Coordinates of N, CA and C in Angstrom, one line a residue:
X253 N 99.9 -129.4 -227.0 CA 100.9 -128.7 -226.1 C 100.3 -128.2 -224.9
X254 N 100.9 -128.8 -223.7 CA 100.4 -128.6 -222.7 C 100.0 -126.8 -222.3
X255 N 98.7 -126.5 -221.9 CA 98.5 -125.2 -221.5 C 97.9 -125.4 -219.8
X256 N 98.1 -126.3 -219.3 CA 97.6 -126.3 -218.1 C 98.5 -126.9 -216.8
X257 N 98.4 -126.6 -215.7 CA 99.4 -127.1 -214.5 C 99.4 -128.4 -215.0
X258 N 100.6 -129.1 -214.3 CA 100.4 -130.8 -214.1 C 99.1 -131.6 -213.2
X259 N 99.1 -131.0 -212.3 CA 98.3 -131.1 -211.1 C 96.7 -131.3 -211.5
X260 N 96.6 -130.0 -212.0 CA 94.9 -129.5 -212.8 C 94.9 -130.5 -213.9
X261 N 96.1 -130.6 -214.8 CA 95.3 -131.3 -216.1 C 94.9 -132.5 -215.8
X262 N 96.5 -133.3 -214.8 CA 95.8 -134.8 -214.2 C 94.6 -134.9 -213.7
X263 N 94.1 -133.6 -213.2 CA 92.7 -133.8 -212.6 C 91.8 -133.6 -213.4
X264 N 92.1 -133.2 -214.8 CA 90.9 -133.6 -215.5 C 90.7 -134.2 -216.1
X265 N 92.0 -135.1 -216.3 CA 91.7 -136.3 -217.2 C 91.2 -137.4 -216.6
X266 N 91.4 -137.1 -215.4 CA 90.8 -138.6 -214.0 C 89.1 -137.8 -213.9
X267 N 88.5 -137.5 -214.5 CA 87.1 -136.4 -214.3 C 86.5 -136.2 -215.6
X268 N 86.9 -137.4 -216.8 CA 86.4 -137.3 -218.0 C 85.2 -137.3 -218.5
X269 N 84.3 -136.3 -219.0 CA 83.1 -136.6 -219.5 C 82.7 -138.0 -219.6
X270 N 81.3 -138.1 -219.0 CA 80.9 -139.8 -219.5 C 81.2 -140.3 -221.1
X271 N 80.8 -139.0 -221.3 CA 80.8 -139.7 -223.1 C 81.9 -140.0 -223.5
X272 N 83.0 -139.3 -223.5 CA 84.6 -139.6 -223.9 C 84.8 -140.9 -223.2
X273 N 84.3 -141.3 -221.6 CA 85.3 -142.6 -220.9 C 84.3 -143.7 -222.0
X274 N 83.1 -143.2 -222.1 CA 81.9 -144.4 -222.6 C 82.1 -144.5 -224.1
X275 N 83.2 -143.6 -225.1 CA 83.3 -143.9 -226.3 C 84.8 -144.9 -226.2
X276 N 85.4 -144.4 -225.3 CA 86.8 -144.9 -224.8 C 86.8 -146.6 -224.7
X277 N 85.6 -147.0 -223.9 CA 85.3 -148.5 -223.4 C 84.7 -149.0 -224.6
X278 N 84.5 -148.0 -225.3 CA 83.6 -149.1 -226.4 C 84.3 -149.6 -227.6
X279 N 85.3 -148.4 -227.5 CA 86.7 -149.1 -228.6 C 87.7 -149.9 -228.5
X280 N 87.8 -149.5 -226.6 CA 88.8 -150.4 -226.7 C 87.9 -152.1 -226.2
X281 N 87.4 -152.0 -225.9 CA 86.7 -153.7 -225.7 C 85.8 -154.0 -227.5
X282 N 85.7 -153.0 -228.1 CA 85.9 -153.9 -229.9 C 87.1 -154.3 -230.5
X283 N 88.9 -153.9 -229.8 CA 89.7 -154.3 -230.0 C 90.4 -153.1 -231.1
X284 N 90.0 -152.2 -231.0 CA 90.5 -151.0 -232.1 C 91.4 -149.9 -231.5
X285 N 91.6 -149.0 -232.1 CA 92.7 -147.9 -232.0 C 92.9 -148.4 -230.3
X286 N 100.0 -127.4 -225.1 CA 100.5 -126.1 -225.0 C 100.4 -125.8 -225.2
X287 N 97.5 -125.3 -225.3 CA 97.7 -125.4 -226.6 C 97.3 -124.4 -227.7
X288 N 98.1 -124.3 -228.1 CA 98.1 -122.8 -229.5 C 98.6 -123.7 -230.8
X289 N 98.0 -123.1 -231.7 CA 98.8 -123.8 -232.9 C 100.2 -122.9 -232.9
X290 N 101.1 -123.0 -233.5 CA 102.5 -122.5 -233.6 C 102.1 -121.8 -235.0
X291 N 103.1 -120.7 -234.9 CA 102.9 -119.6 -236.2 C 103.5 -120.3 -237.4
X292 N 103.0 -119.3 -238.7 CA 103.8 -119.8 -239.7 C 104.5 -119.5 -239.8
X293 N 105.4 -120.3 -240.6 CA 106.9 -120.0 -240.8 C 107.3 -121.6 -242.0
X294 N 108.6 -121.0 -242.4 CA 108.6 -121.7 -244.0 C 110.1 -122.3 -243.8
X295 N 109.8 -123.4 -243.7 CA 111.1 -124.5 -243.8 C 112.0 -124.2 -243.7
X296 N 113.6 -124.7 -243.2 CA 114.8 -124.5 -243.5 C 115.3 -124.9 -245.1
X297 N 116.0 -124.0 -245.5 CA 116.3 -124.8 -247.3 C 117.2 -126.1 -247.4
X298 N 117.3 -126.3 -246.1 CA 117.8 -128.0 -246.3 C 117.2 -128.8 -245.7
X299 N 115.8 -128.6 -245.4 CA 114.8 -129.6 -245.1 C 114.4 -130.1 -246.7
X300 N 114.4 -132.0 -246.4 CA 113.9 -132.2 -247.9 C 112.9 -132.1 -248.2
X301 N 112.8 -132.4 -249.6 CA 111.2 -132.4 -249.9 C 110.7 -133.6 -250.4
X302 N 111.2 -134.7 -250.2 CA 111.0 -136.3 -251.0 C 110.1 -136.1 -249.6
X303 N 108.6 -137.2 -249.8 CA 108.0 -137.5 -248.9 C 108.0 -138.9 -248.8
X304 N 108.3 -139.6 -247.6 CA 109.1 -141.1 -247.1 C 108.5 -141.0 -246.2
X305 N 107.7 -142.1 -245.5 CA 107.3 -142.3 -244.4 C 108.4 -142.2 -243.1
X306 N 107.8 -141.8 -241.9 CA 108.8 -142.1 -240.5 C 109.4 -143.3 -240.5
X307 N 110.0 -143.8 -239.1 CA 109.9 -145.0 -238.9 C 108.8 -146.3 -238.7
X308 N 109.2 -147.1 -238.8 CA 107.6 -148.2 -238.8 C 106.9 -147.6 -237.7
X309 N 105.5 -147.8 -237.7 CA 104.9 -147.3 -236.6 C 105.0 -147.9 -235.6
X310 N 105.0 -148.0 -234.2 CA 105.0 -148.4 -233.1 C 103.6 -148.7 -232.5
X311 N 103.3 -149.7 -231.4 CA 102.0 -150.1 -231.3 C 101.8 -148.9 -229.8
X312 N 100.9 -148.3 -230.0 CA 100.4 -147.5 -229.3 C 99.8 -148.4 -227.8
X313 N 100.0 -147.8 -226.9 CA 98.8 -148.6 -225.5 C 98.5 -147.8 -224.1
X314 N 98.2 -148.1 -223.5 CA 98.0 -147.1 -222.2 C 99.1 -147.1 -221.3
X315 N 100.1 -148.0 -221.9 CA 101.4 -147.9 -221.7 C 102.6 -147.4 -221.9
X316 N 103.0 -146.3 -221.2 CA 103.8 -145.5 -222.1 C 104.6 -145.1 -221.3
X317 N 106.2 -144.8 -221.4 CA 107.2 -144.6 -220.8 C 108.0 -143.2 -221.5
X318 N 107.9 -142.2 -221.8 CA 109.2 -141.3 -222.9 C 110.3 -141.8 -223.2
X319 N 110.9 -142.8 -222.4 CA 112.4 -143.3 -222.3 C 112.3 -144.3 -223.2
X320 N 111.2 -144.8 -223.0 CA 111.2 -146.0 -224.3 C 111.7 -146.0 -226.1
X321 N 111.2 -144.5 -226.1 CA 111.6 -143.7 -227.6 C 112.7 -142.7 -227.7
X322 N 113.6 -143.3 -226.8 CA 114.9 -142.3 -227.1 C 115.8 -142.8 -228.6
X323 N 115.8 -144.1 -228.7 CA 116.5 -143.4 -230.1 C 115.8 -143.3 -231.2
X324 N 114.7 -142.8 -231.3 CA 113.8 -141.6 -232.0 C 114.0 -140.8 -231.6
X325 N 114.0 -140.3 -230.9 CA 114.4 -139.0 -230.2 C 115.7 -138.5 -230.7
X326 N 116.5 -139.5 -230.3 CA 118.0 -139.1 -230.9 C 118.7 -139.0 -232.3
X327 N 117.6 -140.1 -232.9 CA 117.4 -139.6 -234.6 C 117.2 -138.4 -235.0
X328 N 115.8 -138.0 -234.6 CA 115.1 -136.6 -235.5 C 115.8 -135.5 -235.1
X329 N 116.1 -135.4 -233.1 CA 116.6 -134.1 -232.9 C 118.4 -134.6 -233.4
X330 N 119.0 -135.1 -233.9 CA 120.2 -134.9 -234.6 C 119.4 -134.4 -236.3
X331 N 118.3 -134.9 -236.8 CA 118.4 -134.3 -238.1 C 118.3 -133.1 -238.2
X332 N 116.7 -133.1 -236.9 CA 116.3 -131.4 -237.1 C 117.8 -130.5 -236.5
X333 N 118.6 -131.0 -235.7 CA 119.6 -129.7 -235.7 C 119.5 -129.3 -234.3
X334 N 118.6 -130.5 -233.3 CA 118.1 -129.4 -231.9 C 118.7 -130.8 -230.8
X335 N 118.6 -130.1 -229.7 CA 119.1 -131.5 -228.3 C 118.5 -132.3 -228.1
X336 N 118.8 -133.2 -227.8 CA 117.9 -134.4 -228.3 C 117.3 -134.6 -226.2
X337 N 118.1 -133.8 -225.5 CA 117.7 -134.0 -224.1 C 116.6 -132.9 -223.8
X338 N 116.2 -131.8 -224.9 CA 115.2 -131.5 -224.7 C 114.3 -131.4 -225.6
X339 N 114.0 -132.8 -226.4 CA 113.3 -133.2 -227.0 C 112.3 -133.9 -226.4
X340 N 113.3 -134.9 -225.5 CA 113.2 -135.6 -224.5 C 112.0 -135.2 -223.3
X341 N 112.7 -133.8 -223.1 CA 112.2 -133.1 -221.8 C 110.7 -133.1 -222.1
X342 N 111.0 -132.5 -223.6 CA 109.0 -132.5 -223.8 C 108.3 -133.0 -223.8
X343 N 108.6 -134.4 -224.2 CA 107.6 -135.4 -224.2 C 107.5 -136.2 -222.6
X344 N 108.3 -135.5 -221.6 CA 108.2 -136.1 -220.3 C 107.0 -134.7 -220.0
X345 N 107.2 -133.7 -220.7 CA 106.4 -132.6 -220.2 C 105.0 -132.9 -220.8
X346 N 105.0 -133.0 -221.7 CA 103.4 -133.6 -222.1 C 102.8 -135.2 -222.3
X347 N 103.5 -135.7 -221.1 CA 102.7 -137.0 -220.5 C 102.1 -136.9 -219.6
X348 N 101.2 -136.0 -219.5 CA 100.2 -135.8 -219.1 C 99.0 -136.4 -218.5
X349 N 98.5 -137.0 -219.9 CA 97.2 -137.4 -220.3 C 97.4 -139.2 -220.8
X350 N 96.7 -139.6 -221.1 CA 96.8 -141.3 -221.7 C 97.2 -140.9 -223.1
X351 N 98.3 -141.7 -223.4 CA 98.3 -141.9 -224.8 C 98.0 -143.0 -225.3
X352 N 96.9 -143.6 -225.2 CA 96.3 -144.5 -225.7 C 95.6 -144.0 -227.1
X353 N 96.0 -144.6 -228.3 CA 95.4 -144.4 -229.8 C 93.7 -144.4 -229.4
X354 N 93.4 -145.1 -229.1 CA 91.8 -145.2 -228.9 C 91.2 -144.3 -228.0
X355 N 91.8 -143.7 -226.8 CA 91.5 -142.8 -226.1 C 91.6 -141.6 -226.9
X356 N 92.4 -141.3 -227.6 CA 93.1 -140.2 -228.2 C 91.8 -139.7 -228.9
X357 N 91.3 -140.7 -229.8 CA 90.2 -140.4 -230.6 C 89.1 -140.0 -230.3
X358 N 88.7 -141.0 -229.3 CA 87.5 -140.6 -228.2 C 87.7 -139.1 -227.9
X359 N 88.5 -138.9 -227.3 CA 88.7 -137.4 -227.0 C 88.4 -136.6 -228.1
X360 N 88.9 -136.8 -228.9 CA 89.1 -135.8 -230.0 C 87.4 -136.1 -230.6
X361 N 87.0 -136.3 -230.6 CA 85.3 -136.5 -231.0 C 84.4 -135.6 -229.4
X362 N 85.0 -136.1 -228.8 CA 84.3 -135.0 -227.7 C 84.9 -133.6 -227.9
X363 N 86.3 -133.4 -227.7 CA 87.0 -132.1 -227.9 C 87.6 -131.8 -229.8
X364 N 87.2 -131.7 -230.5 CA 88.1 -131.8 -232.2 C 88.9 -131.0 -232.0
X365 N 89.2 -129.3 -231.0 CA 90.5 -129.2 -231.3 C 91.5 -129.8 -230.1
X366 N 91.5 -131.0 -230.0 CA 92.4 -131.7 -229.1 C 93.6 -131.9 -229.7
X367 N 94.7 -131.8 -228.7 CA 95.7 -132.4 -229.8 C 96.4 -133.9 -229.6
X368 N 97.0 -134.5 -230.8 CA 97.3 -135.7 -231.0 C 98.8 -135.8 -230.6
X369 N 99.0 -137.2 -230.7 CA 100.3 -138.0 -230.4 C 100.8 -137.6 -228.9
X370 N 102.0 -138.6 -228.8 CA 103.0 -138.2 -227.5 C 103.3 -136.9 -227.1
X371 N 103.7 -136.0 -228.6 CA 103.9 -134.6 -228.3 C 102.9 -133.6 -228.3
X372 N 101.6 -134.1 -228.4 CA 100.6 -133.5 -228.2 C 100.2 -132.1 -229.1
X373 N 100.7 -133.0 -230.3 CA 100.4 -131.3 -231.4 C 99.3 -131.0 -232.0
X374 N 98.6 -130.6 -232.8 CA 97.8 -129.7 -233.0 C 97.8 -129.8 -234.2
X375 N 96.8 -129.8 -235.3 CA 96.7 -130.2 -236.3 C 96.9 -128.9 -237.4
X376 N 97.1 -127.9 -237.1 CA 97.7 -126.4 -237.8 C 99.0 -126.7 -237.6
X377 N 99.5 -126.7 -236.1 CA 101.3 -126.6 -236.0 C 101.9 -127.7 -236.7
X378 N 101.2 -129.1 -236.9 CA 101.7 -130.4 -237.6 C 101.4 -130.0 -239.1
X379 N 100.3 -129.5 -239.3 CA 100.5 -129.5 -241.1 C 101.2 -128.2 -241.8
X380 N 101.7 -127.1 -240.7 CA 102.6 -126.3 -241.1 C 103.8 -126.8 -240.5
X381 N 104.0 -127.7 -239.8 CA 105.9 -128.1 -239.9 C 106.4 -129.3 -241.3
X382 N 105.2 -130.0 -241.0 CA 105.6 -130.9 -242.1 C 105.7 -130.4 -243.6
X383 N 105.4 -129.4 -243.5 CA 105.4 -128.6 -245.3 C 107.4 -128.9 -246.1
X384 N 107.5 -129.1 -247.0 CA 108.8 -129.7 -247.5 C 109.7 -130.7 -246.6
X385 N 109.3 -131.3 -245.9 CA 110.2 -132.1 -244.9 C 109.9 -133.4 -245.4
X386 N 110.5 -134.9 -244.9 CA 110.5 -135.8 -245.3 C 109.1 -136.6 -244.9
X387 N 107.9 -135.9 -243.8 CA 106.8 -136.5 -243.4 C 105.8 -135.7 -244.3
X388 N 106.2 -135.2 -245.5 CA 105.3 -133.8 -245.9 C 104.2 -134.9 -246.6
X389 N 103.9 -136.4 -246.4 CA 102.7 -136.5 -247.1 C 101.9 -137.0 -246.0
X390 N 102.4 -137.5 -244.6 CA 101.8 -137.8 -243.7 C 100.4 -137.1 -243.1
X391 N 99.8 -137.6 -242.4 CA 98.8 -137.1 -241.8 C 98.5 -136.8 -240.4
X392 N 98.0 -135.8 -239.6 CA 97.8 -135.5 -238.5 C 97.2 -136.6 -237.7
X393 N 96.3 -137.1 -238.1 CA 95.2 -137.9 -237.8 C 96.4 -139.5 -237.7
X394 N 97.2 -139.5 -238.1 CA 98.6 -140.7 -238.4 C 99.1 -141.1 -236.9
X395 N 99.1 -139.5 -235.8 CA 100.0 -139.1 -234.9 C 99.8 -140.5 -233.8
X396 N 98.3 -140.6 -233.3 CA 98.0 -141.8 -232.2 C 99.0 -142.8 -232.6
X397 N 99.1 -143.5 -233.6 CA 99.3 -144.7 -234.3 C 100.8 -144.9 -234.3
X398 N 101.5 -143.6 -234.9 CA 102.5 -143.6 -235.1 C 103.4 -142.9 -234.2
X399 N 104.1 -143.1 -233.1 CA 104.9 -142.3 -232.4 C 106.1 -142.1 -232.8
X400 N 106.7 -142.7 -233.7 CA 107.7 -142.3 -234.2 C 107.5 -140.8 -235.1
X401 N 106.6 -141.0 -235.7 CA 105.8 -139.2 -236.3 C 105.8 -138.4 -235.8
X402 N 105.3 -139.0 -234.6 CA 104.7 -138.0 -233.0 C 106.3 -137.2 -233.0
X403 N 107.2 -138.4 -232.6 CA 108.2 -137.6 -232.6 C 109.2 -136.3 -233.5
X404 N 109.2 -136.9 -234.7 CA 109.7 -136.6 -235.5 C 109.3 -134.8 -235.9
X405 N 107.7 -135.1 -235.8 CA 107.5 -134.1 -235.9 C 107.4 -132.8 -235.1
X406 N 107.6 -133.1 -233.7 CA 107.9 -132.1 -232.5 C 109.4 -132.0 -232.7
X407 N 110.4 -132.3 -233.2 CA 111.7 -132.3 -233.1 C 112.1 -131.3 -234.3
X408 N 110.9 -131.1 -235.3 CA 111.2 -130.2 -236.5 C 110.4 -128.9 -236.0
X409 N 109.3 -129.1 -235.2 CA 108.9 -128.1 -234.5 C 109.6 -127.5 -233.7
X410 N 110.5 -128.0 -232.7 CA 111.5 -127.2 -231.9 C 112.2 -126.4 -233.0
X411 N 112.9 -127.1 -234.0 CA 114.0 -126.8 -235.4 C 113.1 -125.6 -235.9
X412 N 112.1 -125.3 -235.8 CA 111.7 -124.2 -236.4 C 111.7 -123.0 -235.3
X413 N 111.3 -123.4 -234.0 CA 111.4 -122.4 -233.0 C 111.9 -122.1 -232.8
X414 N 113.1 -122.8 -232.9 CA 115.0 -122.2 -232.5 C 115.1 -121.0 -233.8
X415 N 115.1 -121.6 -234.8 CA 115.3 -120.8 -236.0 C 113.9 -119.1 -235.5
X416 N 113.1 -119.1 -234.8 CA 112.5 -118.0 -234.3 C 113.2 -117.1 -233.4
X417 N 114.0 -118.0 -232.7 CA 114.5 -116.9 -231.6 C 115.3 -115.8 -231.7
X418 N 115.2 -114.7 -231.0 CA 116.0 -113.3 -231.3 C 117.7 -113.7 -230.8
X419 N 118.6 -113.4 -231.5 CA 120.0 -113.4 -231.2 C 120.3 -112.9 -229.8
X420 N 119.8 -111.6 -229.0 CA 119.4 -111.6 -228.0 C 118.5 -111.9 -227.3
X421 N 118.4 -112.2 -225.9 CA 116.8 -111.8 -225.3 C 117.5 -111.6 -223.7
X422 N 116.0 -111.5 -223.4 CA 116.2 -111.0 -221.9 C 116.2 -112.0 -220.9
X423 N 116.5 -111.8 -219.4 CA 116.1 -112.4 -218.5 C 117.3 -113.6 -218.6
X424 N 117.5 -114.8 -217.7 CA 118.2 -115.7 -217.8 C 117.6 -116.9 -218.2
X425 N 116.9 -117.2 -219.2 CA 116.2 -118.2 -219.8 C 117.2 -118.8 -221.1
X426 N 117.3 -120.1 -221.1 CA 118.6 -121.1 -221.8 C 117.7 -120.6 -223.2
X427 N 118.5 -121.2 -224.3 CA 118.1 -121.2 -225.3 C 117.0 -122.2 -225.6
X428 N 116.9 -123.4 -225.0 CA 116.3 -124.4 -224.7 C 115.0 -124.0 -224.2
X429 N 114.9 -123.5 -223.4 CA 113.9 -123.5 -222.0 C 113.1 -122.6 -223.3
X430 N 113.5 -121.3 -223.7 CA 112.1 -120.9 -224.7 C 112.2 -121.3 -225.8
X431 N 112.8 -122.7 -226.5 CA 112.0 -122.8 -227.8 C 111.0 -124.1 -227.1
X432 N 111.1 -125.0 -225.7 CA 110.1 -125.0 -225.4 C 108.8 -124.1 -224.9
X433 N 108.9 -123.1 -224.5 CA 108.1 -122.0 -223.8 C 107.1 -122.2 -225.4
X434 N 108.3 -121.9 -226.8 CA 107.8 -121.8 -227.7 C 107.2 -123.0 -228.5
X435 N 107.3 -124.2 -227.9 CA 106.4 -125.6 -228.2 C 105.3 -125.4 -227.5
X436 N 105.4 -124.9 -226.5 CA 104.3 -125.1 -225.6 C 102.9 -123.7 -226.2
X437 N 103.7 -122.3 -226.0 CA 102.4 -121.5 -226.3 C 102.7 -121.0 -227.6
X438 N 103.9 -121.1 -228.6 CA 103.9 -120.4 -230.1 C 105.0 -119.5 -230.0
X439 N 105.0 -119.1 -231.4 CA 106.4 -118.1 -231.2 C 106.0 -117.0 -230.9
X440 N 104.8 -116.6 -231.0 CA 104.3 -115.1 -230.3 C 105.1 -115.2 -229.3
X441 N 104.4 -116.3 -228.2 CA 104.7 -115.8 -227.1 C 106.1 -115.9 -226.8
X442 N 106.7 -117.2 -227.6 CA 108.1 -117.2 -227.5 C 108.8 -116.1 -227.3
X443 N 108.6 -114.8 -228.4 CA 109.2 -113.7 -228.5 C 109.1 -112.5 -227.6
X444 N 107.8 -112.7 -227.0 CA 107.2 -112.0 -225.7 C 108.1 -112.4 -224.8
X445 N 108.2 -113.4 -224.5 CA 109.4 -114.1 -223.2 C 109.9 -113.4 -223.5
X446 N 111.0 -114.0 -224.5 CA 112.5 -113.1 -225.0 C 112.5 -111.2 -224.9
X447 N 111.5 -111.1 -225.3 CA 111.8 -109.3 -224.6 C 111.7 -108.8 -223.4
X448 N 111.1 -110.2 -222.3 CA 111.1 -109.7 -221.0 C 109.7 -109.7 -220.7
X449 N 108.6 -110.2 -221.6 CA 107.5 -110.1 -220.8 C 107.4 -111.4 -219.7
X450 N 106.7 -110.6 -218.9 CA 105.9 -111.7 -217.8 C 105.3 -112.9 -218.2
X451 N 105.6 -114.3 -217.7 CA 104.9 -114.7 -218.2 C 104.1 -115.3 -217.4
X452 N 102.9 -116.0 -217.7 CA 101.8 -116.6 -217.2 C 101.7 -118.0 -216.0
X453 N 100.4 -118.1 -215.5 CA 100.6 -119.2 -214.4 C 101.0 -120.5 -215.9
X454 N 100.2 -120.5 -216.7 CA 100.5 -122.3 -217.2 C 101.5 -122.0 -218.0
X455 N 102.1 -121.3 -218.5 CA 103.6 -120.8 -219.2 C 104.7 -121.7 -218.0
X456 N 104.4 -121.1 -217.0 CA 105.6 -120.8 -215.9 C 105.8 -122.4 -215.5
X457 N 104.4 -122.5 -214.9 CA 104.4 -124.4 -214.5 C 104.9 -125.0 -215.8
X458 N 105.3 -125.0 -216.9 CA 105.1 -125.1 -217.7 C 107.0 -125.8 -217.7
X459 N 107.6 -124.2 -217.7 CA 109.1 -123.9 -217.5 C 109.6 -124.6 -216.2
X460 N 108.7 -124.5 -215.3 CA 109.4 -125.7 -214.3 C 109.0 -127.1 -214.2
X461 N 107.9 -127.2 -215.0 CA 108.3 -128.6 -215.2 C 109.4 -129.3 -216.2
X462 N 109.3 -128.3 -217.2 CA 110.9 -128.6 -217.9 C 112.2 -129.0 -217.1
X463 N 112.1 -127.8 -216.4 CA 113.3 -128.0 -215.9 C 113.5 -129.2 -214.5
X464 N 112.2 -129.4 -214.1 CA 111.8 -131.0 -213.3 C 112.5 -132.1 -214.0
X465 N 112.6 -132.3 -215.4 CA 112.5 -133.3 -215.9 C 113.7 -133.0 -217.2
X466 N 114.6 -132.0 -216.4 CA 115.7 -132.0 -217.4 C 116.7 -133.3 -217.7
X467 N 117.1 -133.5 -216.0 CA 117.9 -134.2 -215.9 C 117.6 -135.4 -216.1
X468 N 116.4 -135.8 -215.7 CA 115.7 -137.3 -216.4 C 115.9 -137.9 -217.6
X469 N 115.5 -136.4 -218.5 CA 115.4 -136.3 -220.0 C 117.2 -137.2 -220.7
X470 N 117.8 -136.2 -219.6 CA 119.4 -136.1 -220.1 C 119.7 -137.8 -219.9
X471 N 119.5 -138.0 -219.1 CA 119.5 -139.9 -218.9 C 118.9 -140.7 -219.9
X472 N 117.9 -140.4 -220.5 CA 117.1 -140.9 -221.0 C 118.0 -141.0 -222.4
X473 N 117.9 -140.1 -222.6 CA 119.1 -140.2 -224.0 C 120.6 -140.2 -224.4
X474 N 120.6 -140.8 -222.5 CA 122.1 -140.5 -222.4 C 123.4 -139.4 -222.6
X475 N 122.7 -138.2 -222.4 CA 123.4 -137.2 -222.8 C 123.5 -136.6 -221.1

């Protein structure tokens, strides 16, 4: 989950350690492959508990579009219960970086707590959302490979941050805008927003890039 401007992080991913680009070239020429963890919190009682794989997995590449995976998008956020246009938004918000499965890895051997897939989650927030849900035997390490997971599983993660939010809160922020605040930095901070605290320079770039890419999002899934 993105914790840095758009601007800065693009610049650091064009500025990558030799070792990450030089683990990066070596996998892919053998022909192979926001950020806080999110608090605990314990399933909705109508999340299942049969464990069933996602959808087939999708082939990962350096090619990557958000729009491409709208009806995944439009699947999960109808199961999880959340908008499927700002499911959407997020994954326009943390395209960041390459989502390349083989880059992914590379990174994550240079950085281990990096996070994985399209939605860029974290391997605490993924194995505490998946707990009784239908991905509950999947694996973190799954996420590069499988984007339909990637999805699935940020869309149960909003579903849980909605289920955080206070019935009131302050300030003019949608209901939307902080259960992403709350994909992006946790429900701490989520809650912190909601009373009115101040929030931070990568919070804020954060909230306006959401809202950069609302209306995109809304196309995307046709809503």
């Amino acid at each position: 989950m993105a914790e840095q401007g758009r601007r800065g992080v693009r610049a650091r991913w064009l500025v990558l350690p030799v070792v990450a680009l030089v683990a990066w070239g070596c996998v892919r020429g053998g022909g192979s492959s926001s950020d806080s963890a999110g608090p605990s919190r314990t399933p909705s009682a109508g999340a299942s508990s049969a464990a069933k794989p996602s959808a087939a997995p999708s082939s990962p590449s350096g090619s990557y579009d958000p729009a491409d995976y709208a009806p995944q998008v439009r699947t999960y956020a109808k199961k999880a219960g959340i908008s499927a246009q700002l499911l959407m938004a997020i994954l326009y918000n943390e395209d960041y970086k390459p989502h390349d499965a083989a880059f992914e890895r590379s990174w994550q051997k240079y950085k281990p707590d990096a996070a994985f897939g399209i939605a860029n989650m974290h391997r605490a927030a993924f194995d505490q959302t998946k707990r009784g849900r239908d991905f509950a035997s999947r694996k973190w390490e799954e996420l590069p490979d499988d984007r339909a997971l990637a999805v699935e599983a940020a869309a149960w993660y909003l579903h849980d941050m909605s289920a955080e939010l206070p019935s009131h809160w302050a300030g003019s922020y949608t209901r939307e805008e902080l259960m992403a605040l709350g994909y992006n930095a946790g429900g701490g901070n989520m809650a912190a927003f909601a009373r009115g605290a101040k929030m931070g320079s990568q919070a804020s770039d954060y909230l306006t890039r959401l809202r950069d890419n609302w209306k995109k999002a809304g196309a995307a899934v046709g809503g």
